[in-house]
Amino acid sequence: MNIYIPTSNKYIHLVEALLYSLKKYWYDFDNTKVVIVGYEEPKYALPKNVLFKSIGDDDEVKNWAIDLKNYFDTVDDEFFVYMNDDAALVYDLDIDLFNYLIEITEKSDNVGRISLTKDVSNNPHEIMEEEEDFSVIELSQTSSYRLSTQFSIWNKEYLTRYMTEDMTPWEFELQSTPKNDGWRVIGIKDRYCLDFYHLWRRGGISKSWSQAVHSGVDLPEDSEYHDFISKVIEND
């Protein structure tokens, strides 16, 4: 399944840290198509499987949604993975669980989003199915954050139908319109495809960037991984 990483000129330097983590932790990364969707090309070299797609001139953040909608309307993927530009993976992708979730997109109707993290289980939900070491859950139709931009598998139609003019990423997530829309937002409980370090918050380096968002695991300071990310985020 293809991966898309939307970004802007302000944050594109952070994508280098995400790519480093994908090379380290994403199953079969070299054979996975990854597209960075932004404005100006990055200054660092990209792996051969990573493409950069410019969507014009970098403009105001209020155009975030419409710029992405105009781009995604041109791609053929029915489902794809959406990733955050200001994050880096904590551990190996759970490929068995990831493939399980892909099967859900192939056999279930009205699937709008499938979270790859813990975020759905943090909000009101119902258990759909129980497996040996995890449960498949569905976010309540009345829950907030049905449009969370955390790492997810998205149905392109569902993602773009709520992207309109004059809409920032935060406004996109906080919309109330998706409540009771009939689309299904699915997640997993007790086992997750991935966790991530949130590198940037409120316009600057996160004070807790080296602590995993969901598990709280700390990235060892004496590791090569820590050194690499430190250099990236300090090169603003």
JSON list of C-alpha atoms in Angstrom, two decimals:
[
{"chain": "A", "resi": 1, "resn": "MET", "atom": "CA", "xyz": [0.00, 0.00, 0.00]},
{"chain": "A", "resi": 2, "resn": "ASN", "atom": "CA", "xyz": [1.36, 3.43, -0.98]},
{"chain": "A", "resi": 3, "resn": "ILE", "atom": "CA", "xyz": [2.38, 5.99, 1.65]},
{"chain": "A", "resi": 4, "resn": "TYR", "atom": "CA", "xyz": [1.72, 9.74, 1.40]},
{"chain": "A", "resi": 5, "resn": "ILE", "atom": "CA", "xyz": [3.42, 12.33, 3.61]},
{"chain": "A", "resi": 6, "resn": "PRO", "atom": "CA", "xyz": [1.90, 15.83, 3.29]},
{"chain": "A", "resi": 7, "resn": "THR", "atom": "CA", "xyz": [4.21, 18.64, 4.40]},
{"chain": "A", "resi": 8, "resn": "SER", "atom": "CA", "xyz": [5.12, 22.30, 3.95]},
{"chain": "A", "resi": 9, "resn": "ASN", "atom": "CA", "xyz": [8.32, 24.26, 3.54]},
{"chain": "A", "resi": 10, "resn": "LYS", "atom": "CA", "xyz": [8.42, 24.90, 7.29]},
{"chain": "A", "resi": 11, "resn": "TYR", "atom": "CA", "xyz": [8.31, 21.23, 8.22]},
{"chain": "A", "resi": 12, "resn": "ILE", "atom": "CA", "xyz": [9.84, 19.38, 5.28]},
{"chain": "A", "resi": 13, "resn": "HIS", "atom": "CA", "xyz": [13.17, 19.07, 7.09]},
{"chain": "A", "resi": 14, "resn": "LEU", "atom": "CA", "xyz": [11.41, 16.87, 9.66]},
{"chain": "A", "resi": 15, "resn": "VAL", "atom": "CA", "xyz": [10.43, 14.36, 6.97]},
{"chain": "A", "resi": 16, "resn": "GLU", "atom": "CA", "xyz": [14.08, 13.29, 6.82]},
{"chain": "A", "resi": 17, "resn": "ALA", "atom": "CA", "xyz": [13.70, 11.90, 10.35]},
{"chain": "A", "resi": 18, "resn": "LEU", "atom": "CA", "xyz": [10.50, 10.09, 9.38]},
{"chain": "A", "resi": 19, "resn": "LEU", "atom": "CA", "xyz": [12.18, 8.57, 6.32]},
{"chain": "A", "resi": 20, "resn": "TYR", "atom": "CA", "xyz": [15.10, 7.43, 8.45]},
{"chain": "A", "resi": 21, "resn": "SER", "atom": "CA", "xyz": [12.65, 5.67, 10.77]},
{"chain": "A", "resi": 22, "resn": "LEU", "atom": "CA", "xyz": [10.78, 4.11, 7.85]},
{"chain": "A", "resi": 23, "resn": "LYS", "atom": "CA", "xyz": [14.01, 2.68, 6.46]},
{"chain": "A", "resi": 24, "resn": "LYS", "atom": "CA", "xyz": [14.69, 1.29, 9.91]},
{"chain": "A", "resi": 25, "resn": "TYR", "atom": "CA", "xyz": [11.23, -0.02, 10.84]},
{"chain": "A", "resi": 26, "resn": "TRP", "atom": "CA", "xyz": [8.83, -0.23, 7.87]},
{"chain": "A", "resi": 27, "resn": "TYR", "atom": "CA", "xyz": [8.48, -3.71, 6.39]},
{"chain": "A", "resi": 28, "resn": "ASP", "atom": "CA", "xyz": [9.93, -3.94, 2.85]},
{"chain": "A", "resi": 29, "resn": "PHE", "atom": "CA", "xyz": [10.48, -0.20, 2.77]},
{"chain": "A", "resi": 30, "resn": "ASP", "atom": "CA", "xyz": [12.68, -0.26, -0.35]},
{"chain": "A", "resi": 31, "resn": "ASN", "atom": "CA", "xyz": [9.80, -1.70, -2.36]},
{"chain": "A", "resi": 32, "resn": "THR", "atom": "CA", "xyz": [7.14, 0.62, -0.94]},
{"chain": "A", "resi": 33, "resn": "LYS", "atom": "CA", "xyz": [6.11, 3.71, -2.90]},
{"chain": "A", "resi": 34, "resn": "VAL", "atom": "CA", "xyz": [6.36, 6.79, -0.71]},
{"chain": "A", "resi": 35, "resn": "VAL", "atom": "CA", "xyz": [5.22, 10.22, -1.91]},
{"chain": "A", "resi": 36, "resn": "ILE", "atom": "CA", "xyz": [6.13, 13.45, -0.13]},
{"chain": "A", "resi": 37, "resn": "VAL", "atom": "CA", "xyz": [3.44, 15.99, -1.00]},
{"chain": "A", "resi": 38, "resn": "GLY", "atom": "CA", "xyz": [4.73, 19.51, -0.49]},
{"chain": "A", "resi": 39, "resn": "TYR", "atom": "CA", "xyz": [5.82, 22.73, -2.13]},
{"chain": "A", "resi": 40, "resn": "GLU", "atom": "CA", "xyz": [9.61, 23.13, -2.45]},
{"chain": "A", "resi": 41, "resn": "GLU", "atom": "CA", "xyz": [11.80, 20.05, -2.84]},
{"chain": "A", "resi": 42, "resn": "PRO", "atom": "CA", "xyz": [13.78, 18.89, 0.19]},
{"chain": "A", "resi": 43, "resn": "LYS", "atom": "CA", "xyz": [17.46, 19.71, 0.42]},
{"chain": "A", "resi": 44, "resn": "TYR", "atom": "CA", "xyz": [18.38, 16.16, 1.44]},
{"chain": "A", "resi": 45, "resn": "ALA", "atom": "CA", "xyz": [18.67, 13.15, -0.87]},
{"chain": "A", "resi": 46, "resn": "LEU", "atom": "CA", "xyz": [15.66, 10.87, -1.18]},
{"chain": "A", "resi": 47, "resn": "PRO", "atom": "CA", "xyz": [15.74, 7.06, -1.41]},
{"chain": "A", "resi": 48, "resn": "LYS", "atom": "CA", "xyz": [14.91, 5.77, -4.87]},
{"chain": "A", "resi": 49, "resn": "ASN", "atom": "CA", "xyz": [11.45, 4.62, -3.80]},
{"chain": "A", "resi": 50, "resn": "VAL", "atom": "CA", "xyz": [10.54, 8.05, -2.41]},
{"chain": "A", "resi": 51, "resn": "LEU", "atom": "CA", "xyz": [9.04, 10.65, -4.75]},
{"chain": "A", "resi": 52, "resn": "PHE", "atom": "CA", "xyz": [8.47, 14.33, -4.19]},
{"chain": "A", "resi": 53, "resn": "LYS", "atom": "CA", "xyz": [5.34, 15.93, -5.61]},
{"chain": "A", "resi": 54, "resn": "SER", "atom": "CA", "xyz": [5.08, 19.72, -5.61]},
{"chain": "A", "resi": 55, "resn": "ILE", "atom": "CA", "xyz": [1.57, 21.11, -5.28]},
{"chain": "A", "resi": 56, "resn": "GLY", "atom": "CA", "xyz": [2.54, 24.69, -6.09]},
{"chain": "A", "resi": 57, "resn": "ASP", "atom": "CA", "xyz": [3.82, 27.59, -4.06]},
{"chain": "A", "resi": 58, "resn": "ASP", "atom": "CA", "xyz": [3.87, 27.34, -0.28]},
{"chain": "A", "resi": 59, "resn": "ASP", "atom": "CA", "xyz": [0.96, 29.43, 0.95]},
{"chain": "A", "resi": 60, "resn": "GLU", "atom": "CA", "xyz": [-1.09, 30.06, 4.08]},
{"chain": "A", "resi": 61, "resn": "VAL", "atom": "CA", "xyz": [-1.91, 27.17, 6.38]},
{"chain": "A", "resi": 62, "resn": "LYS", "atom": "CA", "xyz": [-5.61, 27.87, 5.82]},
{"chain": "A", "resi": 63, "resn": "ASN", "atom": "CA", "xyz": [-5.12, 26.36, 2.34]},
{"chain": "A", "resi": 64, "resn": "TRP", "atom": "CA", "xyz": [-3.81, 23.07, 3.75]},
{"chain": "A", "resi": 65, "resn": "ALA", "atom": "CA", "xyz": [-7.02, 21.12, 3.13]},
{"chain": "A", "resi": 66, "resn": "ILE", "atom": "CA", "xyz": [-7.89, 22.39, -0.34]},
{"chain": "A", "resi": 67, "resn": "ASP", "atom": "CA", "xyz": [-4.31, 22.01, -1.58]},
{"chain": "A", "resi": 68, "resn": "LEU", "atom": "CA", "xyz": [-4.30, 18.36, -0.47]},
{"chain": "A", "resi": 69, "resn": "LYS", "atom": "CA", "xyz": [-7.78, 17.68, -1.81]},
{"chain": "A", "resi": 70, "resn": "ASN", "atom": "CA", "xyz": [-6.77, 18.99, -5.24]},
{"chain": "A", "resi": 71, "resn": "TYR", "atom": "CA", "xyz": [-3.76, 16.68, -5.19]},
{"chain": "A", "resi": 72, "resn": "PHE", "atom": "CA", "xyz": [-5.45, 13.54, -3.85]},
{"chain": "A", "resi": 73, "resn": "ASP", "atom": "CA", "xyz": [-8.23, 13.94, -6.42]},
{"chain": "A", "resi": 74, "resn": "THR", "atom": "CA", "xyz": [-5.56, 13.16, -9.05]},
{"chain": "A", "resi": 75, "resn": "VAL", "atom": "CA", "xyz": [-4.30, 9.87, -7.51]},
{"chain": "A", "resi": 76, "resn": "ASP", "atom": "CA", "xyz": [-5.75, 6.46, -8.33]},
{"chain": "A", "resi": 77, "resn": "ASP", "atom": "CA", "xyz": [-5.40, 4.83, -4.91]},
{"chain": "A", "resi": 78, "resn": "GLU", "atom": "CA", "xyz": [-8.68, 3.92, -3.26]},
{"chain": "A", "resi": 79, "resn": "PHE", "atom": "CA", "xyz": [-6.86, 3.39, 0.06]},
{"chain": "A", "resi": 80, "resn": "PHE", "atom": "CA", "xyz": [-3.46, 4.64, 1.15]},
{"chain": "A", "resi": 81, "resn": "VAL", "atom": "CA", "xyz": [-1.40, 5.29, 4.27]},
{"chain": "A", "resi": 82, "resn": "TYR", "atom": "CA", "xyz": [-1.30, 8.89, 5.48]},
{"chain": "A", "resi": 83, "resn": "MET", "atom": "CA", "xyz": [1.70, 9.78, 7.65]},
{"chain": "A", "resi": 84, "resn": "ASN", "atom": "CA", "xyz": [2.58, 12.77, 9.82]},
{"chain": "A", "resi": 85, "resn": "ASP", "atom": "CA", "xyz": [5.59, 14.80, 8.70]},
{"chain": "A", "resi": 86, "resn": "ASP", "atom": "CA", "xyz": [6.57, 15.74, 12.27]},
{"chain": "A", "resi": 87, "resn": "ALA", "atom": "CA", "xyz": [6.90, 12.20, 13.60]},
{"chain": "A", "resi": 88, "resn": "ALA", "atom": "CA", "xyz": [9.22, 9.19, 13.57]},
{"chain": "A", "resi": 89, "resn": "LEU", "atom": "CA", "xyz": [8.45, 5.53, 14.26]},
{"chain": "A", "resi": 90, "resn": "VAL", "atom": "CA", "xyz": [9.34, 3.92, 17.58]},
{"chain": "A", "resi": 91, "resn": "TYR", "atom": "CA", "xyz": [9.56, 0.25, 16.60]},
{"chain": "A", "resi": 92, "resn": "ASP", "atom": "CA", "xyz": [9.06, -2.24, 13.76]},
{"chain": "A", "resi": 93, "resn": "LEU", "atom": "CA", "xyz": [5.77, -2.08, 11.92]},
{"chain": "A", "resi": 94, "resn": "ASP", "atom": "CA", "xyz": [3.55, -4.96, 13.04]},
{"chain": "A", "resi": 95, "resn": "ILE", "atom": "CA", "xyz": [3.23, -6.36, 9.54]},
{"chain": "A", "resi": 96, "resn": "ASP", "atom": "CA", "xyz": [0.83, -9.15, 10.48]},
{"chain": "A", "resi": 97, "resn": "LEU", "atom": "CA", "xyz": [-1.56, -6.67, 12.05]},
{"chain": "A", "resi": 98, "resn": "PHE", "atom": "CA", "xyz": [-1.07, -4.24, 9.15]},
{"chain": "A", "resi": 99, "resn": "ASN", "atom": "CA", "xyz": [-2.03, -6.95, 6.63]},
{"chain": "A", "resi": 100, "resn": "TYR", "atom": "CA", "xyz": [-5.02, -7.83, 8.80]},
{"chain": "A", "resi": 101, "resn": "LEU", "atom": "CA", "xyz": [-6.19, -4.23, 8.55]},
{"chain": "A", "resi": 102, "resn": "ILE", "atom": "CA", "xyz": [-5.66, -4.16, 4.80]},
{"chain": "A", "resi": 103, "resn": "GLU", "atom": "CA", "xyz": [-7.98, -7.16, 4.56]},
{"chain": "A", "resi": 104, "resn": "ILE", "atom": "CA", "xyz": [-10.65, -5.12, 6.34]},
{"chain": "A", "resi": 105, "resn": "THR", "atom": "CA", "xyz": [-10.50, -2.52, 3.56]},
{"chain": "A", "resi": 106, "resn": "GLU", "atom": "CA", "xyz": [-11.02, -5.31, 1.01]},
{"chain": "A", "resi": 107, "resn": "LYS", "atom": "CA", "xyz": [-13.98, -7.06, 2.63]},
{"chain": "A", "resi": 108, "resn": "SER", "atom": "CA", "xyz": [-15.85, -4.34, 4.56]},
{"chain": "A", "resi": 109, "resn": "ASP", "atom": "CA", "xyz": [-18.12, -1.57, 3.29]},
{"chain": "A", "resi": 110, "resn": "ASN", "atom": "CA", "xyz": [-18.02, 2.12, 4.16]},
{"chain": "A", "resi": 111, "resn": "VAL", "atom": "CA", "xyz": [-14.57, 2.02, 5.76]},
{"chain": "A", "resi": 112, "resn": "GLY", "atom": "CA", "xyz": [-13.37, 5.62, 5.89]},
{"chain": "A", "resi": 113, "resn": "ARG", "atom": "CA", "xyz": [-10.29, 5.38, 8.08]},
{"chain": "A", "resi": 114, "resn": "ILE", "atom": "CA", "xyz": [-8.34, 2.71, 9.93]},
{"chain": "A", "resi": 115, "resn": "SER", "atom": "CA", "xyz": [-6.01, 3.97, 12.63]},
{"chain": "A", "resi": 116, "resn": "LEU", "atom": "CA", "xyz": [-2.53, 2.45, 12.82]},
{"chain": "A", "resi": 117, "resn": "THR", "atom": "CA", "xyz": [-2.01, 3.80, 16.34]},
{"chain": "A", "resi": 118, "resn": "LYS", "atom": "CA", "xyz": [-3.85, 3.82, 19.65]},
{"chain": "A", "resi": 119, "resn": "ASP", "atom": "CA", "xyz": [-5.92, 6.93, 18.92]},
{"chain": "A", "resi": 120, "resn": "VAL", "atom": "CA", "xyz": [-9.29, 5.26, 18.19]},
{"chain": "A", "resi": 121, "resn": "SER", "atom": "CA", "xyz": [-9.16, 3.28, 21.45]},
{"chain": "A", "resi": 122, "resn": "ASN", "atom": "CA", "xyz": [-8.77, 6.57, 23.34]},
{"chain": "A", "resi": 123, "resn": "ASN", "atom": "CA", "xyz": [-12.25, 7.70, 22.25]},
{"chain": "A", "resi": 124, "resn": "PRO", "atom": "CA", "xyz": [-15.79, 6.22, 22.57]},
{"chain": "A", "resi": 125, "resn": "HIS", "atom": "CA", "xyz": [-15.94, 2.97, 20.58]},
{"chain": "A", "resi": 126, "resn": "GLU", "atom": "CA", "xyz": [-17.56, -0.43, 20.24]},
{"chain": "A", "resi": 127, "resn": "ILE", "atom": "CA", "xyz": [-15.85, -3.82, 19.94]},
{"chain": "A", "resi": 128, "resn": "MET", "atom": "CA", "xyz": [-16.44, -5.39, 16.52]},
{"chain": "A", "resi": 129, "resn": "GLU", "atom": "CA", "xyz": [-14.39, -8.54, 16.87]},
{"chain": "A", "resi": 130, "resn": "GLU", "atom": "CA", "xyz": [-12.10, -10.08, 19.47]},
{"chain": "A", "resi": 131, "resn": "GLU", "atom": "CA", "xyz": [-8.92, -11.90, 18.49]},
{"chain": "A", "resi": 132, "resn": "GLU", "atom": "CA", "xyz": [-6.46, -13.68, 20.75]},
{"chain": "A", "resi": 133, "resn": "ASP", "atom": "CA", "xyz": [-4.35, -10.65, 21.67]},
{"chain": "A", "resi": 134, "resn": "PHE", "atom": "CA", "xyz": [-6.28, -7.67, 20.34]},
{"chain": "A", "resi": 135, "resn": "SER", "atom": "CA", "xyz": [-9.76, -6.39, 19.58]},
{"chain": "A", "resi": 136, "resn": "VAL", "atom": "CA", "xyz": [-11.04, -4.73, 16.42]},
{"chain": "A", "resi": 137, "resn": "ILE", "atom": "CA", "xyz": [-13.01, -1.65, 17.42]},
{"chain": "A", "resi": 138, "resn": "GLU", "atom": "CA", "xyz": [-15.17, 0.94, 15.67]},
{"chain": "A", "resi": 139, "resn": "LEU", "atom": "CA", "xyz": [-15.26, 4.57, 16.69]},
{"chain": "A", "resi": 140, "resn": "SER", "atom": "CA", "xyz": [-18.66, 5.81, 17.79]},
{"chain": "A", "resi": 141, "resn": "GLN", "atom": "CA", "xyz": [-20.60, 7.74, 15.15]},
{"chain": "A", "resi": 142, "resn": "THR", "atom": "CA", "xyz": [-20.94, 10.56, 17.69]},
{"chain": "A", "resi": 143, "resn": "SER", "atom": "CA", "xyz": [-17.29, 10.64, 18.73]},
{"chain": "A", "resi": 144, "resn": "SER", "atom": "CA", "xyz": [-14.97, 13.58, 18.20]},
{"chain": "A", "resi": 145, "resn": "TYR", "atom": "CA", "xyz": [-11.76, 13.17, 16.17]},
{"chain": "A", "resi": 146, "resn": "ARG", "atom": "CA", "xyz": [-13.27, 10.87, 13.58]},
{"chain": "A", "resi": 147, "resn": "LEU", "atom": "CA", "xyz": [-10.94, 12.72, 11.20]},
{"chain": "A", "resi": 148, "resn": "SER", "atom": "CA", "xyz": [-7.77, 12.42, 13.27]},
{"chain": "A", "resi": 149, "resn": "THR", "atom": "CA", "xyz": [-4.66, 12.96, 11.16]},
{"chain": "A", "resi": 150, "resn": "GLN", "atom": "CA", "xyz": [-2.59, 10.46, 13.12]},
{"chain": "A", "resi": 151, "resn": "PHE", "atom": "CA", "xyz": [-1.03, 7.63, 11.09]},
{"chain": "A", "resi": 152, "resn": "SER", "atom": "CA", "xyz": [-3.92, 5.90, 9.35]},
{"chain": "A", "resi": 153, "resn": "ILE", "atom": "CA", "xyz": [-5.10, 3.98, 6.32]},
{"chain": "A", "resi": 154, "resn": "TRP", "atom": "CA", "xyz": [-7.54, 6.32, 4.58]},
{"chain": "A", "resi": 155, "resn": "ASN", "atom": "CA", "xyz": [-10.24, 5.82, 2.02]},
{"chain": "A", "resi": 156, "resn": "LYS", "atom": "CA", "xyz": [-9.48, 8.64, -0.43]},
{"chain": "A", "resi": 157, "resn": "GLU", "atom": "CA", "xyz": [-13.16, 9.50, -0.88]},
{"chain": "A", "resi": 158, "resn": "TYR", "atom": "CA", "xyz": [-13.70, 9.85, 2.85]},
{"chain": "A", "resi": 159, "resn": "LEU", "atom": "CA", "xyz": [-10.57, 11.94, 3.41]},
{"chain": "A", "resi": 160, "resn": "THR", "atom": "CA", "xyz": [-11.22, 14.41, 0.62]},
{"chain": "A", "resi": 161, "resn": "ARG", "atom": "CA", "xyz": [-14.95, 14.89, 1.13]},
{"chain": "A", "resi": 162, "resn": "TYR", "atom": "CA", "xyz": [-14.21, 16.88, 4.30]},
{"chain": "A", "resi": 163, "resn": "MET", "atom": "CA", "xyz": [-11.33, 18.91, 2.86]},
{"chain": "A", "resi": 164, "resn": "THR", "atom": "CA", "xyz": [-12.65, 22.33, 1.89]},
{"chain": "A", "resi": 165, "resn": "GLU", "atom": "CA", "xyz": [-11.51, 25.91, 1.35]},
{"chain": "A", "resi": 166, "resn": "ASP", "atom": "CA", "xyz": [-10.02, 27.87, 4.25]},
{"chain": "A", "resi": 167, "resn": "MET", "atom": "CA", "xyz": [-9.35, 24.86, 6.46]},
{"chain": "A", "resi": 168, "resn": "THR", "atom": "CA", "xyz": [-6.25, 24.19, 8.55]},
{"chain": "A", "resi": 169, "resn": "PRO", "atom": "CA", "xyz": [-5.26, 20.68, 9.76]},
{"chain": "A", "resi": 170, "resn": "TRP", "atom": "CA", "xyz": [-6.66, 21.50, 13.21]},
{"chain": "A", "resi": 171, "resn": "GLU", "atom": "CA", "xyz": [-9.97, 22.69, 11.81]},
{"chain": "A", "resi": 172, "resn": "PHE", "atom": "CA", "xyz": [-10.15, 19.55, 9.67]},
{"chain": "A", "resi": 173, "resn": "GLU", "atom": "CA", "xyz": [-9.82, 17.32, 12.73]},
{"chain": "A", "resi": 174, "resn": "LEU", "atom": "CA", "xyz": [-12.36, 19.25, 14.82]},
{"chain": "A", "resi": 175, "resn": "GLN", "atom": "CA", "xyz": [-15.23, 19.20, 12.34]},
{"chain": "A", "resi": 176, "resn": "SER", "atom": "CA", "xyz": [-18.56, 17.98, 13.69]},
{"chain": "A", "resi": 177, "resn": "THR", "atom": "CA", "xyz": [-20.01, 17.13, 10.27]},
{"chain": "A", "resi": 178, "resn": "PRO", "atom": "CA", "xyz": [-18.47, 13.61, 10.20]},
{"chain": "A", "resi": 179, "resn": "LYS", "atom": "CA", "xyz": [-20.58, 12.61, 13.20]},
{"chain": "A", "resi": 180, "resn": "ASN", "atom": "CA", "xyz": [-23.34, 10.19, 12.18]},
{"chain": "A", "resi": 181, "resn": "ASP", "atom": "CA", "xyz": [-22.18, 10.20, 8.57]},
{"chain": "A", "resi": 182, "resn": "GLY", "atom": "CA", "xyz": [-22.40, 6.40, 8.26]},
{"chain": "A", "resi": 183, "resn": "TRP", "atom": "CA", "xyz": [-18.74, 5.94, 7.43]},
{"chain": "A", "resi": 184, "resn": "ARG", "atom": "CA", "xyz": [-16.78, 3.54, 9.62]},
{"chain": "A", "resi": 185, "resn": "VAL", "atom": "CA", "xyz": [-13.65, 4.56, 11.51]},
{"chain": "A", "resi": 186, "resn": "ILE", "atom": "CA", "xyz": [-11.85, 1.46, 12.71]},
{"chain": "A", "resi": 187, "resn": "GLY", "atom": "CA", "xyz": [-9.01, 0.82, 15.11]},
{"chain": "A", "resi": 188, "resn": "ILE", "atom": "CA", "xyz": [-7.31, -1.80, 17.23]},
{"chain": "A", "resi": 189, "resn": "LYS", "atom": "CA", "xyz": [-7.18, -2.19, 21.00]},
{"chain": "A", "resi": 190, "resn": "ASP", "atom": "CA", "xyz": [-4.35, -3.78, 23.04]},
{"chain": "A", "resi": 191, "resn": "ARG", "atom": "CA", "xyz": [-1.99, -4.19, 20.06]},
{"chain": "A", "resi": 192, "resn": "TYR", "atom": "CA", "xyz": [-0.97, -1.57, 17.54]},
{"chain": "A", "resi": 193, "resn": "CYS", "atom": "CA", "xyz": [0.78, -1.34, 14.17]},
{"chain": "A", "resi": 194, "resn": "LEU", "atom": "CA", "xyz": [3.05, 1.46, 15.29]},
{"chain": "A", "resi": 195, "resn": "ASP", "atom": "CA", "xyz": [3.89, 4.13, 17.84]},
{"chain": "A", "resi": 196, "resn": "PHE", "atom": "CA", "xyz": [5.70, 7.36, 17.13]},
{"chain": "A", "resi": 197, "resn": "TYR", "atom": "CA", "xyz": [7.83, 10.17, 18.53]},
{"chain": "A", "resi": 198, "resn": "HIS", "atom": "CA", "xyz": [6.12, 13.55, 18.08]},
{"chain": "A", "resi": 199, "resn": "LEU", "atom": "CA", "xyz": [9.04, 15.79, 17.12]},
{"chain": "A", "resi": 200, "resn": "TRP", "atom": "CA", "xyz": [7.36, 19.18, 16.79]},
{"chain": "A", "resi": 201, "resn": "ARG", "atom": "CA", "xyz": [4.64, 20.88, 18.85]},
{"chain": "A", "resi": 202, "resn": "ARG", "atom": "CA", "xyz": [3.26, 24.44, 18.83]},
{"chain": "A", "resi": 203, "resn": "GLY", "atom": "CA", "xyz": [5.77, 25.66, 16.25]},
{"chain": "A", "resi": 204, "resn": "GLY", "atom": "CA", "xyz": [8.91, 24.30, 17.89]},
{"chain": "A", "resi": 205, "resn": "ILE", "atom": "CA", "xyz": [10.80, 21.23, 18.99]},
{"chain": "A", "resi": 206, "resn": "SER", "atom": "CA", "xyz": [8.73, 19.16, 21.41]},
{"chain": "A", "resi": 207, "resn": "LYS", "atom": "CA", "xyz": [10.24, 18.99, 24.89]},
{"chain": "A", "resi": 208, "resn": "SER", "atom": "CA", "xyz": [9.28, 15.32, 24.99]},
{"chain": "A", "resi": 209, "resn": "TRP", "atom": "CA", "xyz": [10.14, 14.45, 21.38]},
{"chain": "A", "resi": 210, "resn": "SER", "atom": "CA", "xyz": [12.18, 11.38, 22.40]},
{"chain": "A", "resi": 211, "resn": "GLN", "atom": "CA", "xyz": [9.30, 9.82, 24.34]},
{"chain": "A", "resi": 212, "resn": "ALA", "atom": "CA", "xyz": [6.85, 7.63, 22.41]},
{"chain": "A", "resi": 213, "resn": "VAL", "atom": "CA", "xyz": [3.38, 9.20, 22.28]},
{"chain": "A", "resi": 214, "resn": "HIS", "atom": "CA", "xyz": [1.34, 6.13, 23.21]},
{"chain": "A", "resi": 215, "resn": "SER", "atom": "CA", "xyz": [3.68, 3.76, 25.05]},
{"chain": "A", "resi": 216, "resn": "GLY", "atom": "CA", "xyz": [5.85, 6.37, 26.75]},
{"chain": "A", "resi": 217, "resn": "VAL", "atom": "CA", "xyz": [9.02, 4.48, 25.79]},
{"chain": "A", "resi": 218, "resn": "ASP", "atom": "CA", "xyz": [12.13, 6.68, 25.81]},
{"chain": "A", "resi": 219, "resn": "LEU", "atom": "CA", "xyz": [14.58, 6.74, 22.92]},
{"chain": "A", "resi": 220, "resn": "PRO", "atom": "CA", "xyz": [18.07, 6.00, 24.34]},
{"chain": "A", "resi": 221, "resn": "GLU", "atom": "CA", "xyz": [20.22, 9.13, 24.18]},
{"chain": "A", "resi": 222, "resn": "ASP", "atom": "CA", "xyz": [23.33, 7.13, 23.34]},
{"chain": "A", "resi": 223, "resn": "SER", "atom": "CA", "xyz": [21.80, 5.63, 20.18]},
{"chain": "A", "resi": 224, "resn": "GLU", "atom": "CA", "xyz": [22.56, 6.48, 16.55]},
{"chain": "A", "resi": 225, "resn": "TYR", "atom": "CA", "xyz": [18.84, 6.95, 16.03]},
{"chain": "A", "resi": 226, "resn": "HIS", "atom": "CA", "xyz": [18.67, 9.62, 18.74]},
{"chain": "A", "resi": 227, "resn": "ASP", "atom": "CA", "xyz": [21.70, 11.39, 17.27]},
{"chain": "A", "resi": 228, "resn": "PHE", "atom": "CA", "xyz": [20.22, 11.45, 13.78]},
{"chain": "A", "resi": 229, "resn": "ILE", "atom": "CA", "xyz": [16.85, 12.84, 14.84]},
{"chain": "A", "resi": 230, "resn": "SER", "atom": "CA", "xyz": [18.52, 15.42, 17.08]},
{"chain": "A", "resi": 231, "resn": "LYS", "atom": "CA", "xyz": [20.50, 16.79, 14.14]},
{"chain": "A", "resi": 232, "resn": "VAL", "atom": "CA", "xyz": [17.40, 16.92, 11.95]},
{"chain": "A", "resi": 233, "resn": "ILE", "atom": "CA", "xyz": [15.15, 18.77, 14.37]},
{"chain": "A", "resi": 234, "resn": "GLU", "atom": "CA", "xyz": [17.84, 21.21, 15.43]},
{"chain": "A", "resi": 235, "resn": "ASN", "atom": "CA", "xyz": [18.50, 22.12, 11.79]},
{"chain": "A", "resi": 236, "resn": "ASP", "atom": "CA", "xyz": [15.39, 24.29, 11.54]}
]
